[in-house]
mmCIF file of C-alpha atoms in Angstrom:
data_model
loop_
_atom_site.group_PDB
_atom_site.id
_atom_site.type_symbol
_atom_site.label_atom_id
_atom_site.label_comp_id
_atom_site.label_asym_id
_atom_site.label_seq_id
_atom_site.Cartn_x
_atom_site.Cartn_y
_atom_site.Cartn_z
ATOM 1 C CA MET A 2 -87.035 99.781 78.698
ATOM 2 C CA ASN A 3 -83.916 101.282 81.063
ATOM 3 C CA THR A 4 -81.064 102.939 78.953
ATOM 4 C CA SER A 5 -79.150 103.872 82.241
ATOM 5 C CA THR A 6 -75.673 102.762 82.133
ATOM 6 C CA ASN A 7 -75.638 101.637 84.767
ATOM 7 C CA GLY A 8 -78.906 99.187 84.431
ATOM 8 C CA PRO A 9 -82.560 98.706 85.913
ATOM 9 C CA ILE A 10 -80.941 95.408 87.641
ATOM 10 C CA PRO A 11 -77.359 96.249 89.425
ATOM 11 C CA PRO A 12 -74.642 92.703 88.604
ATOM 12 C CA TRP A 13 -75.317 91.560 92.079
ATOM 13 C CA ALA A 14 -78.522 90.809 92.003
ATOM 14 C CA LEU A 15 -77.828 89.546 88.400
ATOM 15 C CA THR A 16 -74.540 87.407 90.089
ATOM 16 C CA ILE A 17 -77.588 85.664 92.811
ATOM 17 C CA ALA A 18 -79.927 85.092 90.273
ATOM 18 C CA ALA A 19 -77.316 82.778 87.994
ATOM 19 C CA MET A 20 -76.290 81.191 91.425
ATOM 20 C CA PHE A 21 -79.099 79.623 92.715
ATOM 21 C CA SER A 22 -80.210 78.713 88.839
ATOM 22 C CA ILE A 23 -76.369 76.786 88.712
ATOM 23 C CA GLN A 24 -77.563 74.860 92.215
ATOM 24 C CA LEU A 25 -81.018 74.171 91.227
ATOM 25 C CA GLY A 26 -79.875 72.563 87.746
ATOM 26 C CA SER A 27 -77.070 70.614 89.149
ATOM 27 C CA ALA A 28 -79.745 69.667 91.451
ATOM 28 C CA LEU A 29 -81.012 68.229 89.367
ATOM 29 C CA SER A 30 -79.580 66.678 87.545
ATOM 30 C CA ALA A 31 -79.241 64.361 90.266
ATOM 31 C CA GLY A 32 -81.696 62.754 88.583
ATOM 32 C CA LEU A 33 -80.052 61.635 85.212
ATOM 33 C CA MET A 34 -76.123 60.602 86.431
ATOM 34 C CA PRO A 35 -77.455 56.554 87.596
ATOM 35 C CA THR A 36 -79.553 56.431 83.548
ATOM 36 C CA LEU A 37 -76.484 58.564 81.642
ATOM 37 C CA GLY A 38 -73.266 58.848 84.238
ATOM 38 C CA THR A 39 -71.627 62.022 85.094
ATOM 39 C CA ILE A 40 -69.826 62.737 82.037
ATOM 40 C CA GLY A 41 -72.609 61.461 79.619
ATOM 41 C CA THR A 42 -75.135 64.011 81.790
ATOM 42 C CA ALA A 43 -72.748 66.732 81.381
ATOM 43 C CA TRP A 44 -72.172 66.367 77.773
ATOM 44 C CA LEU A 45 -75.922 65.779 76.891
ATOM 45 C CA ARG A 46 -76.723 69.804 79.644
ATOM 46 C CA LEU A 47 -74.242 71.226 77.119
ATOM 47 C CA SER A 48 -75.017 69.744 73.960
ATOM 48 C CA MET A 49 -78.637 70.674 74.499
ATOM 49 C CA GLY A 50 -76.881 74.499 76.095
ATOM 50 C CA ALA A 51 -75.235 75.079 72.949
ATOM 51 C CA LEU A 52 -78.398 74.744 70.303
ATOM 52 C CA ILE A 53 -80.033 76.653 72.443
ATOM 53 C CA LEU A 54 -77.492 79.019 72.359
ATOM 54 C CA LEU A 55 -77.316 79.112 68.731
ATOM 55 C CA LEU A 56 -81.388 78.968 68.088
ATOM 56 C CA LEU A 57 -80.714 82.496 70.748
ATOM 57 C CA ALA A 58 -77.498 84.212 68.927
ATOM 58 C CA ARG A 59 -75.458 84.010 66.053
ATOM 59 C CA PRO A 60 -71.756 83.745 66.754
ATOM 60 C CA PRO A 61 -69.503 86.936 66.113
ATOM 61 C CA LEU A 62 -67.503 84.511 64.021
ATOM 62 C CA ARG A 63 -66.550 87.205 61.419
ATOM 63 C CA SER A 64 -65.137 89.792 63.933
ATOM 64 C CA LEU A 65 -63.466 86.981 65.820
ATOM 65 C CA ARG A 66 -59.195 87.612 65.758
ATOM 66 C CA LEU A 67 -56.507 85.625 66.235
ATOM 67 C CA ARG A 68 -55.699 86.702 69.479
ATOM 68 C CA ASP A 69 -59.302 85.856 71.127
ATOM 69 C CA ALA A 70 -58.721 82.268 70.113
ATOM 70 C CA PRO A 71 -57.087 80.897 73.815
ATOM 71 C CA ALA A 72 -59.727 83.373 75.660
ATOM 72 C CA VAL A 73 -63.026 81.374 73.543
ATOM 73 C CA VAL A 74 -61.006 78.043 73.564
ATOM 74 C CA GLY A 75 -60.546 78.808 77.221
ATOM 75 C CA LEU A 76 -63.401 79.948 78.254
ATOM 76 C CA GLY A 77 -64.714 76.973 76.202
ATOM 77 C CA VAL A 78 -62.698 73.940 77.798
ATOM 78 C CA ALA A 79 -63.127 75.647 81.665
ATOM 79 C CA THR A 80 -66.969 75.232 81.209
ATOM 80 C CA GLY A 81 -66.539 71.963 80.219
ATOM 81 C CA VAL A 82 -63.934 70.953 82.807
ATOM 82 C CA MET A 83 -66.503 72.460 85.172
ATOM 83 C CA SER A 84 -69.225 71.093 84.270
ATOM 84 C CA VAL A 85 -68.003 67.141 84.167
ATOM 85 C CA THR A 86 -66.130 68.094 87.756
ATOM 86 C CA PHE A 87 -68.430 69.903 89.987
ATOM 87 C CA LEU A 88 -70.962 66.384 88.178
ATOM 88 C CA ALA A 89 -68.179 63.963 89.749
ATOM 89 C CA ALA A 90 -67.387 65.183 93.067
ATOM 90 C CA MET A 91 -71.648 66.169 93.472
ATOM 91 C CA GLU A 92 -71.716 62.137 93.079
ATOM 92 C CA ARG A 93 -69.526 61.638 96.196
ATOM 93 C CA LEU A 94 -69.741 64.677 98.059
ATOM 94 C CA PRO A 95 -72.775 67.060 99.772
ATOM 95 C CA LEU A 96 -73.421 69.404 97.262
ATOM 96 C CA GLY A 97 -72.607 72.421 99.576
ATOM 97 C CA THR A 98 -69.813 70.521 100.464
ATOM 98 C CA ALA A 99 -68.471 69.692 96.950
ATOM 99 C CA VAL A 100 -69.389 73.643 95.719
ATOM 100 C CA ALA A 101 -67.262 74.660 98.769
ATOM 101 C CA ILE A 102 -64.352 73.489 97.990
ATOM 102 C CA GLU A 103 -65.121 74.332 94.696
ATOM 103 C CA PHE A 104 -65.694 77.517 95.658
ATOM 104 C CA LEU A 105 -62.247 77.982 96.498
ATOM 105 C CA GLY A 106 -60.937 79.055 92.830
ATOM 106 C CA PRO A 107 -63.030 82.036 92.742
ATOM 107 C CA LEU A 108 -61.771 83.161 95.981
ATOM 108 C CA SER A 109 -58.426 82.317 95.674
ATOM 109 C CA VAL A 110 -59.607 85.252 92.471
ATOM 110 C CA ALA A 111 -60.583 87.202 94.455
ATOM 111 C CA ALA A 112 -56.985 87.407 96.202
ATOM 112 C CA LEU A 113 -55.061 87.220 94.084
ATOM 113 C CA ARG A 114 -56.746 89.591 92.709
ATOM 114 C CA GLY A 115 -57.696 92.554 95.240
ATOM 115 C CA ARG A 116 -56.131 95.605 96.661
ATOM 116 C CA GLY A 117 -55.763 96.322 100.349
ATOM 117 C CA VAL A 118 -56.336 94.535 103.321
ATOM 118 C CA ARG A 119 -59.722 94.674 102.539
ATOM 119 C CA SER A 120 -59.637 92.307 99.680
ATOM 120 C CA LEU A 121 -57.931 89.908 101.476
ATOM 121 C CA VAL A 122 -60.455 89.936 104.828
ATOM 122 C CA LEU A 123 -63.533 89.108 103.302
ATOM 123 C CA PRO A 124 -62.393 86.504 101.285
ATOM 124 C CA ALA A 125 -60.574 85.108 104.401
ATOM 125 C CA THR A 126 -64.316 85.804 106.339
ATOM 126 C CA ALA A 127 -66.010 83.699 103.303
ATOM 127 C CA LEU A 128 -63.037 81.097 103.244
ATOM 128 C CA ALA A 129 -63.741 80.566 107.666
ATOM 129 C CA GLY A 130 -67.649 80.248 106.428
ATOM 130 C CA VAL A 131 -66.579 78.026 103.659
ATOM 131 C CA VAL A 132 -64.673 75.703 106.292
ATOM 132 C CA LEU A 133 -67.036 75.759 109.239
ATOM 133 C CA LEU A 134 -69.883 74.681 105.889
ATOM 134 C CA THR A 135 -67.281 71.590 104.977
ATOM 135 C CA GLU A 136 -66.815 70.453 107.645
ATOM 136 C CA PRO A 137 -63.476 69.162 107.874
ATOM 137 C CA TRP A 138 -64.372 67.509 111.017
ATOM 138 C CA GLU A 139 -66.305 65.209 111.041
ATOM 139 C CA GLY A 140 -66.124 61.579 109.922
ATOM 140 C CA GLN A 141 -63.583 60.387 106.369
ATOM 141 C CA VAL A 142 -63.208 62.462 103.500
ATOM 142 C CA ASP A 143 -63.806 60.671 99.816
ATOM 143 C CA LEU A 144 -60.650 62.148 98.487
ATOM 144 C CA ILE A 145 -61.749 60.980 95.068
ATOM 145 C CA GLY A 146 -64.416 63.353 94.895
ATOM 146 C CA VAL A 147 -61.962 66.006 97.078
ATOM 147 C CA GLY A 148 -60.314 65.656 93.885
ATOM 148 C CA PHE A 149 -62.770 66.497 91.034
ATOM 149 C CA ALA A 150 -64.216 69.513 92.983
ATOM 150 C CA ALA A 151 -60.728 70.726 93.338
ATOM 151 C CA MET A 152 -60.673 70.127 89.381
ATOM 152 C CA GLY A 153 -63.816 72.152 88.979
ATOM 153 C CA ALA A 154 -61.795 75.042 91.643
ATOM 154 C CA ILE A 155 -59.057 75.466 89.242
ATOM 155 C CA GLY A 156 -62.021 75.364 85.829
ATOM 156 C CA TRP A 157 -64.273 77.770 88.070
ATOM 157 C CA GLY A 158 -61.379 80.259 88.842
ATOM 158 C CA ALA A 159 -59.759 80.604 84.918
ATOM 159 C CA TYR A 160 -64.687 81.172 84.233
ATOM 160 C CA VAL A 161 -64.005 84.261 86.131
ATOM 161 C CA LEU A 162 -61.276 85.264 84.452
ATOM 162 C CA LEU A 163 -62.469 84.559 81.272
ATOM 163 C CA THR A 164 -65.851 85.294 81.631
ATOM 164 C CA GLN A 165 -64.958 88.689 82.185
ATOM 165 C CA LYS A 166 -62.549 89.148 78.926
ATOM 166 C CA VAL A 167 -64.586 87.793 76.840
ATOM 167 C CA GLY A 168 -67.514 89.297 77.734
ATOM 168 C CA ASP A 169 -65.569 92.822 76.953
ATOM 169 C CA ARG A 170 -64.584 91.974 73.406
ATOM 170 C CA PHE A 171 -68.327 90.835 72.641
ATOM 171 C CA SER A 172 -70.866 92.295 72.695
ATOM 172 C CA GLY A 173 -74.468 90.443 73.518
ATOM 173 C CA ILE A 174 -74.864 86.423 74.421
ATOM 174 C CA GLY A 175 -72.618 86.510 70.614
ATOM 175 C CA ALA A 176 -69.457 84.292 72.757
ATOM 176 C CA LEU A 177 -71.402 82.041 74.469
ATOM 177 C CA ALA A 178 -72.999 80.854 70.456
ATOM 178 C CA LEU A 179 -68.528 79.795 70.865
ATOM 179 C CA THR A 180 -67.467 78.926 73.658
ATOM 180 C CA ILE A 181 -71.140 76.775 74.882
ATOM 181 C CA PRO A 182 -70.287 74.604 71.531
ATOM 182 C CA ILE A 183 -66.546 74.499 72.657
ATOM 183 C CA ALA A 184 -67.733 72.841 75.686
ATOM 184 C CA ALA A 185 -70.007 69.983 74.571
ATOM 185 C CA VAL A 186 -66.992 69.864 72.084
ATOM 186 C CA VAL A 187 -64.671 68.940 74.599
ATOM 187 C CA VAL A 188 -66.366 67.023 76.514
ATOM 188 C CA ALA A 189 -67.953 64.558 73.358
ATOM 189 C CA PRO A 190 -65.289 62.469 73.281
ATOM 190 C CA PHE A 191 -66.453 60.559 77.010
ATOM 191 C CA GLY A 192 -69.386 62.017 77.653
ATOM 192 C CA LEU A 193 -71.372 60.631 74.331
ATOM 193 C CA PRO A 194 -69.963 56.234 74.881
ATOM 194 C CA GLN A 195 -71.355 57.678 78.022
ATOM 195 C CA ALA A 196 -74.312 58.645 77.164
ATOM 196 C CA PHE A 197 -75.197 56.336 73.900
ATOM 197 C CA GLY A 198 -77.780 54.114 73.617
ATOM 198 C CA HIS A 199 -79.482 55.953 76.870
ATOM 199 C CA MET A 200 -81.538 58.581 75.535
ATOM 200 C CA THR A 201 -84.919 58.447 75.114
ATOM 201 C CA TRP A 202 -86.724 61.740 73.750
ATOM 202 C CA GLU A 203 -87.796 61.848 77.215
ATOM 203 C CA ILE A 204 -84.106 62.555 79.074
ATOM 204 C CA VAL A 205 -83.260 64.927 76.157
ATOM 205 C CA ALA A 206 -85.969 67.196 77.243
ATOM 206 C CA VAL A 207 -85.360 67.342 80.638
ATOM 207 C CA ALA A 208 -81.502 67.897 79.784
ATOM 208 C CA ALA A 209 -83.316 70.257 76.863
ATOM 209 C CA GLY A 210 -84.800 72.182 80.477
ATOM 210 C CA LEU A 211 -81.736 71.217 82.691
ATOM 211 C CA ALA A 212 -79.403 73.178 80.693
ATOM 212 C CA VAL A 213 -81.888 76.452 80.261
ATOM 213 C CA LEU A 214 -81.483 76.195 83.787
ATOM 214 C CA ILE A 215 -77.291 75.659 83.490
ATOM 215 C CA PRO A 216 -75.137 76.384 81.249
ATOM 216 C CA VAL A 217 -77.855 79.278 79.137
ATOM 217 C CA LEU A 218 -79.306 81.103 81.774
ATOM 218 C CA PRO A 219 -76.715 81.536 83.928
ATOM 219 C CA TYR A 220 -73.915 81.844 81.833
ATOM 220 C CA ILE A 221 -76.049 85.068 80.327
ATOM 221 C CA LEU A 222 -76.181 86.579 83.332
ATOM 222 C CA GLU A 223 -73.177 86.388 84.762
ATOM 223 C CA MET A 224 -71.286 87.781 82.024
ATOM 224 C CA ARG A 225 -73.679 90.562 82.499
ATOM 225 C CA ALA A 226 -72.723 90.816 85.721
ATOM 226 C CA LEU A 227 -69.227 90.765 85.245
ATOM 227 C CA ARG A 228 -68.874 93.576 82.476
ATOM 228 C CA ARG A 229 -69.987 95.687 85.812
ATOM 229 C CA MET A 230 -67.927 94.248 88.207
ATOM 230 C CA THR A 231 -64.277 93.844 89.135
ATOM 231 C CA HIS A 232 -63.223 90.153 89.283
ATOM 232 C CA THR A 233 -62.615 91.075 93.130
ATOM 233 C CA ALA A 234 -66.373 91.618 93.996
ATOM 234 C CA PHE A 235 -67.649 89.316 91.943
ATOM 235 C CA GLY A 236 -65.125 86.206 93.220
ATOM 236 C CA THR A 237 -66.032 87.238 96.510
ATOM 237 C CA LEU A 238 -69.509 87.788 95.868
ATOM 238 C CA LEU A 239 -69.920 84.017 94.614
ATOM 239 C CA ALA A 240 -68.697 82.645 98.690
ATOM 240 C CA LEU A 241 -72.755 83.329 98.600
ATOM 241 C CA GLU A 242 -73.030 79.495 96.276
ATOM 242 C CA PRO A 243 -72.265 76.991 98.765
ATOM 243 C CA ALA A 244 -74.701 78.755 101.470
ATOM 244 C CA ILE A 245 -77.096 78.388 98.454
ATOM 245 C CA ALA A 246 -76.385 74.444 97.337
ATOM 246 C CA LEU A 247 -76.515 74.118 101.127
ATOM 247 C CA LEU A 248 -80.130 75.319 101.321
ATOM 248 C CA LEU A 249 -80.903 73.679 97.815
ATOM 249 C CA GLY A 250 -79.882 70.681 99.162
ATOM 250 C CA MET A 251 -82.060 70.750 101.813
ATOM 251 C CA ALA A 252 -84.971 70.868 99.579
ATOM 252 C CA VAL A 253 -84.238 69.642 97.182
ATOM 253 C CA LEU A 254 -81.558 66.131 97.838
ATOM 254 C CA ALA A 255 -82.654 65.750 101.385
ATOM 255 C CA GLN A 256 -79.871 67.225 102.866
ATOM 256 C CA SER A 257 -79.261 68.713 106.152
ATOM 257 C CA PRO A 258 -76.927 70.878 107.964
ATOM 258 C CA SER A 259 -75.893 71.419 111.320
ATOM 259 C CA VAL A 260 -75.180 74.952 113.347
ATOM 260 C CA LEU A 261 -71.853 74.597 112.561
ATOM 261 C CA GLN A 262 -72.701 75.117 108.503
ATOM 262 C CA LEU A 263 -75.639 77.022 109.456
ATOM 263 C CA VAL A 264 -72.748 79.753 110.966
ATOM 264 C CA GLY A 265 -71.202 79.456 108.161
ATOM 265 C CA ILE A 266 -74.309 79.816 106.428
ATOM 266 C CA LEU A 267 -74.179 83.820 108.542
ATOM 267 C CA LEU A 268 -70.439 84.597 107.236
ATOM 268 C CA VAL A 269 -70.221 83.304 104.005
ATOM 269 C CA VAL A 270 -73.474 85.651 103.674
ATOM 270 C CA PHE A 271 -71.937 88.800 105.625
ATOM 271 C CA ALA A 272 -68.533 88.264 103.108
ATOM 272 C CA GLY A 273 -70.755 88.059 99.628
ATOM 273 C CA ALA A 274 -72.953 91.722 101.247
ATOM 274 C CA ALA A 275 -70.358 92.964 101.680
ATOM 275 C CA ALA A 276 -68.136 92.308 98.294
ATOM 276 C CA GLN A 277 -70.683 94.143 96.630
ATOM 277 C CA ARG A 278 -69.884 97.584 97.985
ATOM 278 C CA GLY A 279 -67.638 99.737 95.473
ATOM 279 C CA GLY A 280 -67.239 96.804 92.744
ATOM 280 C CA ARG A 281 -68.925 98.441 89.710
ATOM 281 C CA ARG A 282 -66.076 98.135 86.668
ATOM 282 C CA HIS A 283 -64.690 102.342 85.854
ATOM 283 C CA PRO A 284 -64.361 103.398 82.009
ATOM 284 C CA HIS A 285 -61.101 103.273 82.534
ATOM 285 C CA ALA A 286 -60.426 98.808 84.255
ATOM 286 C CA LEU A 287 -61.499 98.457 80.028
ATOM 287 C CA PRO A 288 -59.090 96.744 77.554
ATOM 288 C CA PRO A 289 -58.760 99.523 74.952
ATOM 289 C CA ASP A 290 -58.919 97.591 72.320
ATOM 290 C CA SER A 291 -63.279 96.354 74.568
ATOM 291 C CA ASP A 292 -66.475 97.065 72.688
ATOM 292 C CA PRO A 293 -68.094 99.360 75.029
ATOM 293 C CA GLN A 294 -71.453 98.541 74.006
ATOM 294 C CA ALA A 295 -70.275 95.235 74.803
ATOM 295 C CA ALA A 296 -69.153 96.055 78.250
ATOM 296 C CA TYR A 297 -72.747 97.712 78.243
ATOM 297 C CA GLY A 298 -74.123 95.457 77.186
ATOM 298 C CA THR A 299 -76.279 98.610 75.001
ATOM 299 C CA GLU A 300 -76.933 101.437 76.243
ATOM 300 C CA LEU A 301 -73.875 103.365 75.370
ATOM 301 C CA THR A 302 -74.947 105.177 72.100
ATOM 302 C CA GLY A 303 -73.561 106.924 69.715
ATOM 303 C CA SER A 304 -72.306 110.690 71.340
ATOM 304 C CA ASP A 305 -72.347 108.354 75.037
ATOM 305 C CA ALA A 306 -70.342 105.598 73.440
ATOM 306 C CA ALA A 307 -67.857 108.341 71.799
ATOM 307 C CA HIS A 308 -67.033 109.458 74.652
ATOM 308 C CA GLN A 309 -66.602 106.156 76.153
ATOM 309 C CA THR A 310 -64.101 104.818 73.896
ATOM 310 C CA ARG A 311 -62.172 108.660 73.788
ATOM 311 C CA GLN A 312 -62.022 108.028 77.396
ATOM 312 C CA GLU A 313 -60.792 103.944 77.271
ATOM 313 C CA ARG A 314 -57.780 105.875 75.095
ATOM 314 C CA SER A 315 -56.920 108.472 77.143
#
């Protein structure tokens, strides 16, 4: 096992793998929505994800402090909002369009928290690509679908901020065993009545498989990536997600992009690739009460961890 502080896989690669997992899981979830409904599908997928995570990791209840509650609960709520609103938007909009609008959430995080001209140039470039992907000048826009996507953008922006905060505080994937069950509970009052009476063992098995694609695998990958990246780098790298959604929309949902949308892909790919440069987090960027082993996986041990802690307190 590689024991370097940076880890064997760069954080940008973890983020891209997470995006593919999210968009593939979302596209495949379209098959459940006619039976379970939008909120029912989101609830069942989150519930299966919660069960899987509880089997994989023990929630860190003993190390949970009162001041941790807002971030942990907030992350669970943001996750639930993202899951429901994204599926609702995808039901009314093309996959690439829905993701492009929702991307405005992390894009805003990147722009507001960045420093210098470069932090604004890359999000602006990504935004130009998002506009080309969306093609707002073509036909009428489904305002309800856009509204759901906009709500998802708010949830996505909050998710980016809270995932890093929670990830710095807790080691491993134990925090996800707290936040995903919270998300499932938040959605349950609306999703359970919609799905009740339509669930079969086959549907539950399919939902469990989809839960691995989203939320389990991508949230684990993103939490590890956010421990080693700045908000700006992560938020701008997510500019790739509309392009990934567009490509998977072609492959899974038979959606065809225009020439301008392909140009948009090139713009967001450029912005996303540029964002990884200089995007690693430095030790002093961690809050004083963070767990060094949480912030850098399990690589820091012994004197290395002690040295890291001294750096953070100095």
